[in-house]
């Protein structure tokens, strides 16, 4: 692996949560898991996204509650446009206000360019780029109201002009995400000063990130549309 960050409710009444929330995708492993634990100490309201590991998501929720941090879990499959939109609809139905979006989700493919099929490129781009872009676009209205923040994760060395020979599909997708984040920052700051997502020119740079998960440390590259993360 590279140096990356890589609901069914039965018999319960419908409830729409009114506080402002921080959504963390890919929250049950790696940097996503570490961010949940770190942000729980700030008493943020966290939405923990999971796909396969329901037990870990529930465990993280309990951890947050033990820290007096409000937390909810939400299933989402980002492998297709349709399933990504289904997650977005579910999220917007339940959580009215978003103050921070943290995209950690993304599949990895270790395969040379000439051996990577177009279908595999599509799968990697859907997971690492299109799903994050869809979330950014869909949550923009709420983020503008809350003067919110977005944090996207890339991979180490993605800004290098060197050829990406070992995992080109993954690297290309992360480079696209970096460019989209920069563009998003400029687009939102071009509006009036009173209506914008919190962003500065620092969003156009890539910084290294290290966070601890239990006794290990995971490092990666953060591409932020805000000057810092204080969800």
Short mmCIF file of C-alpha atoms in Angstrom, two decimals:
data_model
loop_
_atom_site.label_atom_id
_atom_site.label_comp_id
_atom_site.label_asym_id
_atom_site.label_seq_id
_atom_site.Cartn_x
_atom_site.Cartn_y
_atom_site.Cartn_z
CA UNK A 1 0.00 0.00 0.00
CA UNK A 2 1.19 3.56 -0.64
CA UNK A 3 1.55 6.23 1.99
CA UNK A 4 -2.08 7.31 1.84
CA UNK A 5 -4.58 8.07 4.23
CA UNK A 6 -6.53 4.98 2.07
CA UNK A 7 -28.59 2.19 7.88
CA UNK A 8 -30.81 0.44 8.02
CA UNK A 9 -32.92 1.66 10.97
CA UNK A 10 -35.69 -0.71 11.95
CA UNK A 11 -38.61 0.11 14.23
CA UNK A 12 -37.18 3.52 15.07
CA UNK A 13 -38.84 6.88 14.39
CA UNK A 14 -37.34 9.12 11.73
CA UNK A 15 -35.06 11.78 13.16
CA UNK A 16 -33.31 14.63 11.42
CA UNK A 17 -30.29 15.87 13.32
CA UNK A 18 -30.05 19.66 13.61
CA UNK A 19 -26.50 20.44 14.89
CA UNK A 20 -23.66 21.07 12.46
CA UNK A 21 -21.81 17.88 11.64
CA UNK A 22 -18.40 16.74 10.47
CA UNK A 23 -18.63 13.94 7.91
CA UNK A 24 -15.63 11.60 7.72
CA UNK A 25 -15.68 9.13 4.84
CA UNK A 26 -13.56 5.98 5.05
CA UNK A 27 -13.73 6.43 8.81
CA UNK A 28 -13.18 2.86 9.98
CA UNK A 29 -9.49 2.49 9.12
CA UNK A 30 -6.22 4.36 8.72
CA UNK A 31 -6.29 8.13 8.85
CA UNK A 32 -10.09 8.20 8.85
CA UNK A 33 -10.19 6.18 12.07
CA UNK A 34 -7.47 8.32 13.63
CA UNK A 35 -9.33 11.52 12.78
CA UNK A 36 -12.49 10.21 14.41
CA UNK A 37 -10.59 9.52 17.61
CA UNK A 38 -8.69 12.81 17.52
CA UNK A 39 -11.75 14.94 16.78
CA UNK A 40 -13.83 13.20 19.43
CA UNK A 41 -11.81 15.04 22.06
CA UNK A 42 -12.94 18.37 20.60
CA UNK A 43 -16.59 17.43 21.21
CA UNK A 44 -17.42 17.70 17.51
CA UNK A 45 -20.57 16.15 16.09
CA UNK A 46 -19.20 13.33 13.91
CA UNK A 47 -20.79 11.25 11.17
CA UNK A 48 -18.78 8.05 10.79
CA UNK A 49 -19.07 6.61 7.28
CA UNK A 50 -18.48 2.91 6.76
CA UNK A 51 -18.93 0.40 3.98
CA UNK A 52 -17.86 -3.07 5.14
CA UNK A 53 -16.93 -2.79 8.79
CA UNK A 54 -20.13 -2.10 10.72
CA UNK A 55 -18.67 -3.42 13.98
CA UNK A 56 -15.73 -0.99 13.79
CA UNK A 57 -18.10 1.90 13.02
CA UNK A 58 -20.23 1.02 16.05
CA UNK A 59 -17.10 0.71 18.19
CA UNK A 60 -15.91 4.16 17.07
CA UNK A 61 -19.31 5.62 17.84
CA UNK A 62 -19.15 4.22 21.37
CA UNK A 63 -15.63 5.63 21.72
CA UNK A 64 -16.88 9.07 20.72
CA UNK A 65 -19.81 8.91 23.10
CA UNK A 66 -17.42 8.02 25.92
CA UNK A 67 -15.62 11.30 25.14
CA UNK A 68 -18.89 13.26 25.30
CA UNK A 69 -18.80 13.62 21.53
CA UNK A 70 -22.04 13.16 19.62
CA UNK A 71 -21.58 10.61 16.82
CA UNK A 72 -23.69 8.73 14.30
CA UNK A 73 -22.79 6.05 11.77
CA UNK A 74 -23.92 5.89 8.16
CA UNK A 75 -23.43 3.20 5.53
CA UNK A 76 -22.26 4.21 2.07
CA UNK A 77 -21.01 2.46 -1.06
CA UNK A 78 -19.02 4.80 -3.30
CA UNK A 79 -18.22 2.25 -6.01
CA UNK A 80 -20.81 3.61 -8.46
CA UNK A 81 -22.42 6.95 -9.24
CA UNK A 82 -25.83 5.60 -8.25
CA UNK A 83 -24.71 4.22 -4.88
CA UNK A 84 -22.76 7.40 -4.12
CA UNK A 85 -25.85 9.49 -4.77
CA UNK A 86 -27.87 7.16 -2.55
CA UNK A 87 -25.45 7.85 0.30
CA UNK A 88 -25.62 11.61 -0.32
CA UNK A 89 -29.42 11.54 -0.26
CA UNK A 90 -29.41 9.54 2.96
CA UNK A 91 -26.91 11.90 4.58
CA UNK A 92 -28.82 15.04 3.58
CA UNK A 93 -32.08 13.51 4.84
CA UNK A 94 -30.61 12.95 8.28
CA UNK A 95 -28.09 15.75 8.76
CA UNK A 96 -29.28 19.21 7.92
CA UNK A 97 -26.09 21.16 8.57
CA UNK A 98 -22.47 20.29 7.73
CA UNK A 99 -19.48 22.27 8.98
CA UNK A 100 -16.69 19.96 7.78
CA UNK A 101 -16.25 17.32 5.07
CA UNK A 102 -13.24 15.01 5.35
CA UNK A 103 -12.75 12.62 2.42
CA UNK A 104 -10.54 9.68 3.34
CA UNK A 105 -12.15 6.98 1.23
CA UNK A 106 -10.38 5.52 -1.81
CA UNK A 107 -9.38 2.16 -3.26
CA UNK A 108 -5.80 1.40 -4.34
CA UNK A 109 -4.53 -0.45 -7.40
CA UNK A 110 -0.91 -1.53 -7.82
CA UNK A 111 -0.69 -2.18 -11.56
CA UNK A 112 1.42 -0.68 -14.42
CA UNK A 113 -0.25 1.60 -16.93
CA UNK A 114 -0.24 -0.83 -19.86
CA UNK A 115 -1.79 -3.55 -17.70
CA UNK A 116 -4.57 -1.37 -16.29
CA UNK A 117 -7.86 -1.67 -18.15
CA UNK A 118 -10.23 1.23 -18.73
CA UNK A 119 -12.73 -0.45 -16.40
CA UNK A 120 -10.09 -0.50 -13.66
CA UNK A 121 -9.33 3.17 -14.29
CA UNK A 122 -13.03 3.94 -13.95
CA UNK A 123 -13.25 2.02 -10.67
CA UNK A 124 -10.25 3.82 -9.16
CA UNK A 125 -11.43 7.23 -10.33
CA UNK A 126 -14.94 6.59 -9.00
CA UNK A 127 -13.59 5.63 -5.58
CA UNK A 128 -10.89 8.28 -5.23
CA UNK A 129 -12.16 11.21 -7.28
CA UNK A 130 -15.77 11.19 -8.45
CA UNK A 131 -17.24 10.21 -5.07
CA UNK A 132 -15.33 12.99 -3.29
CA UNK A 133 -16.27 15.49 -5.98
CA UNK A 134 -19.96 14.55 -5.69
CA UNK A 135 -19.84 15.08 -1.92
CA UNK A 136 -18.11 18.44 -2.31
CA UNK A 137 -20.71 19.65 -4.79
CA UNK A 138 -23.69 18.34 -2.82
CA UNK A 139 -22.59 19.74 0.56
CA UNK A 140 -21.49 23.14 -0.74
CA UNK A 141 -24.78 24.92 0.14
CA UNK A 142 -24.52 23.77 3.75
CA UNK A 143 -20.79 24.46 3.95
CA UNK A 144 -21.36 28.02 2.73
CA UNK A 145 -23.97 28.61 5.43
CA UNK A 146 -21.68 27.30 8.16
CA UNK A 147 -18.52 28.80 6.62
CA UNK A 148 -17.32 25.23 6.68
CA UNK A 149 -14.22 23.37 5.65
CA UNK A 150 -13.17 20.52 3.39
CA UNK A 151 -10.16 18.25 3.78
CA UNK A 152 -9.22 15.83 1.01
CA UNK A 153 -6.41 13.30 1.12
CA UNK A 154 -3.99 12.45 -1.63
CA UNK A 155 -0.81 10.40 -1.72
CA UNK A 156 2.82 11.18 -1.11
CA UNK A 157 4.69 12.39 -4.17
CA UNK A 158 1.61 13.12 -6.27
CA UNK A 159 2.87 16.64 -7.07
CA UNK A 160 6.10 15.28 -8.49
CA UNK A 161 6.57 15.50 -12.27
CA UNK A 162 8.07 12.01 -12.26
CA UNK A 163 6.18 9.22 -14.04
CA UNK A 164 3.83 7.21 -11.82
CA UNK A 165 4.82 3.73 -12.99
CA UNK A 166 3.64 1.50 -10.15
CA UNK A 167 0.12 2.75 -9.44
CA UNK A 168 -0.76 5.20 -12.23
CA UNK A 169 -4.55 4.93 -11.94
CA UNK A 170 -4.45 5.75 -8.24
CA UNK A 171 -1.92 8.57 -8.70
CA UNK A 172 -3.88 10.11 -11.59
CA UNK A 173 -7.09 10.06 -9.53
CA UNK A 174 -5.40 11.75 -6.58
CA UNK A 175 -3.86 14.37 -8.86
CA UNK A 176 -7.34 15.08 -10.24
CA UNK A 177 -8.64 15.44 -6.68
CA UNK A 178 -5.85 17.87 -5.87
CA UNK A 179 -6.74 20.01 -8.89
CA UNK A 180 -10.44 19.88 -8.05
CA UNK A 181 -9.72 20.97 -4.47
CA UNK A 182 -7.69 23.95 -5.69
CA UNK A 183 -10.43 24.91 -8.16
CA UNK A 184 -13.12 24.50 -5.51
CA UNK A 185 -11.19 26.80 -3.18
CA UNK A 186 -10.88 29.49 -5.83
CA UNK A 187 -14.53 29.19 -6.89
CA UNK A 188 -15.87 29.53 -3.36
CA UNK A 189 -13.60 32.42 -2.44
CA UNK A 190 -14.59 34.32 -5.58
CA UNK A 191 -18.02 34.90 -4.06
CA UNK A 192 -18.75 37.63 -1.53
CA UNK A 193 -16.79 37.57 1.70
CA UNK A 194 -19.95 36.79 3.68
CA UNK A 195 -20.87 33.73 1.59
CA UNK A 196 -17.95 31.37 1.18
CA UNK A 197 -16.48 28.14 2.36
CA UNK A 198 -13.52 28.92 4.64
CA UNK A 199 -10.55 28.76 2.28
CA UNK A 200 -7.25 30.47 1.59
CA UNK A 201 -4.37 30.16 -0.84
CA UNK A 202 -2.83 27.63 1.53
CA UNK A 203 -5.32 25.18 0.05
CA UNK A 204 -3.23 25.12 -3.12
CA UNK A 205 -0.34 23.40 -1.40
CA UNK A 206 0.06 19.85 -0.25
CA UNK A 207 1.22 19.15 3.28
CA UNK A 208 2.30 15.95 4.97
CA UNK A 209 0.12 14.50 7.68
CA UNK A 210 0.86 12.01 10.41
CA UNK A 211 -1.76 10.65 12.79
CA UNK A 212 -1.64 7.78 15.24
CA UNK A 213 -3.92 4.78 15.11
CA UNK A 214 -3.51 2.82 18.33
CA UNK A 215 0.25 2.22 18.51
CA UNK A 216 1.02 2.76 14.82
CA UNK A 217 1.40 5.88 12.71
CA UNK A 218 -0.08 6.42 9.27
CA UNK A 219 1.22 9.19 7.03
CA UNK A 220 -0.19 10.73 3.93
CA UNK A 221 -0.72 13.96 2.00
CA UNK A 222 -3.49 16.39 2.86
CA UNK A 223 -5.03 18.72 0.32
CA UNK A 224 -7.16 21.19 2.23
CA UNK A 225 -9.62 23.79 1.03
CA UNK A 226 -9.20 25.54 4.35
CA UNK A 227 -6.21 26.86 6.31
CA UNK A 228 -6.50 24.16 8.92
CA UNK A 229 -8.68 21.48 10.43
CA UNK A 230 -10.63 22.51 13.49
CA UNK A 231 -13.83 20.61 13.01
#
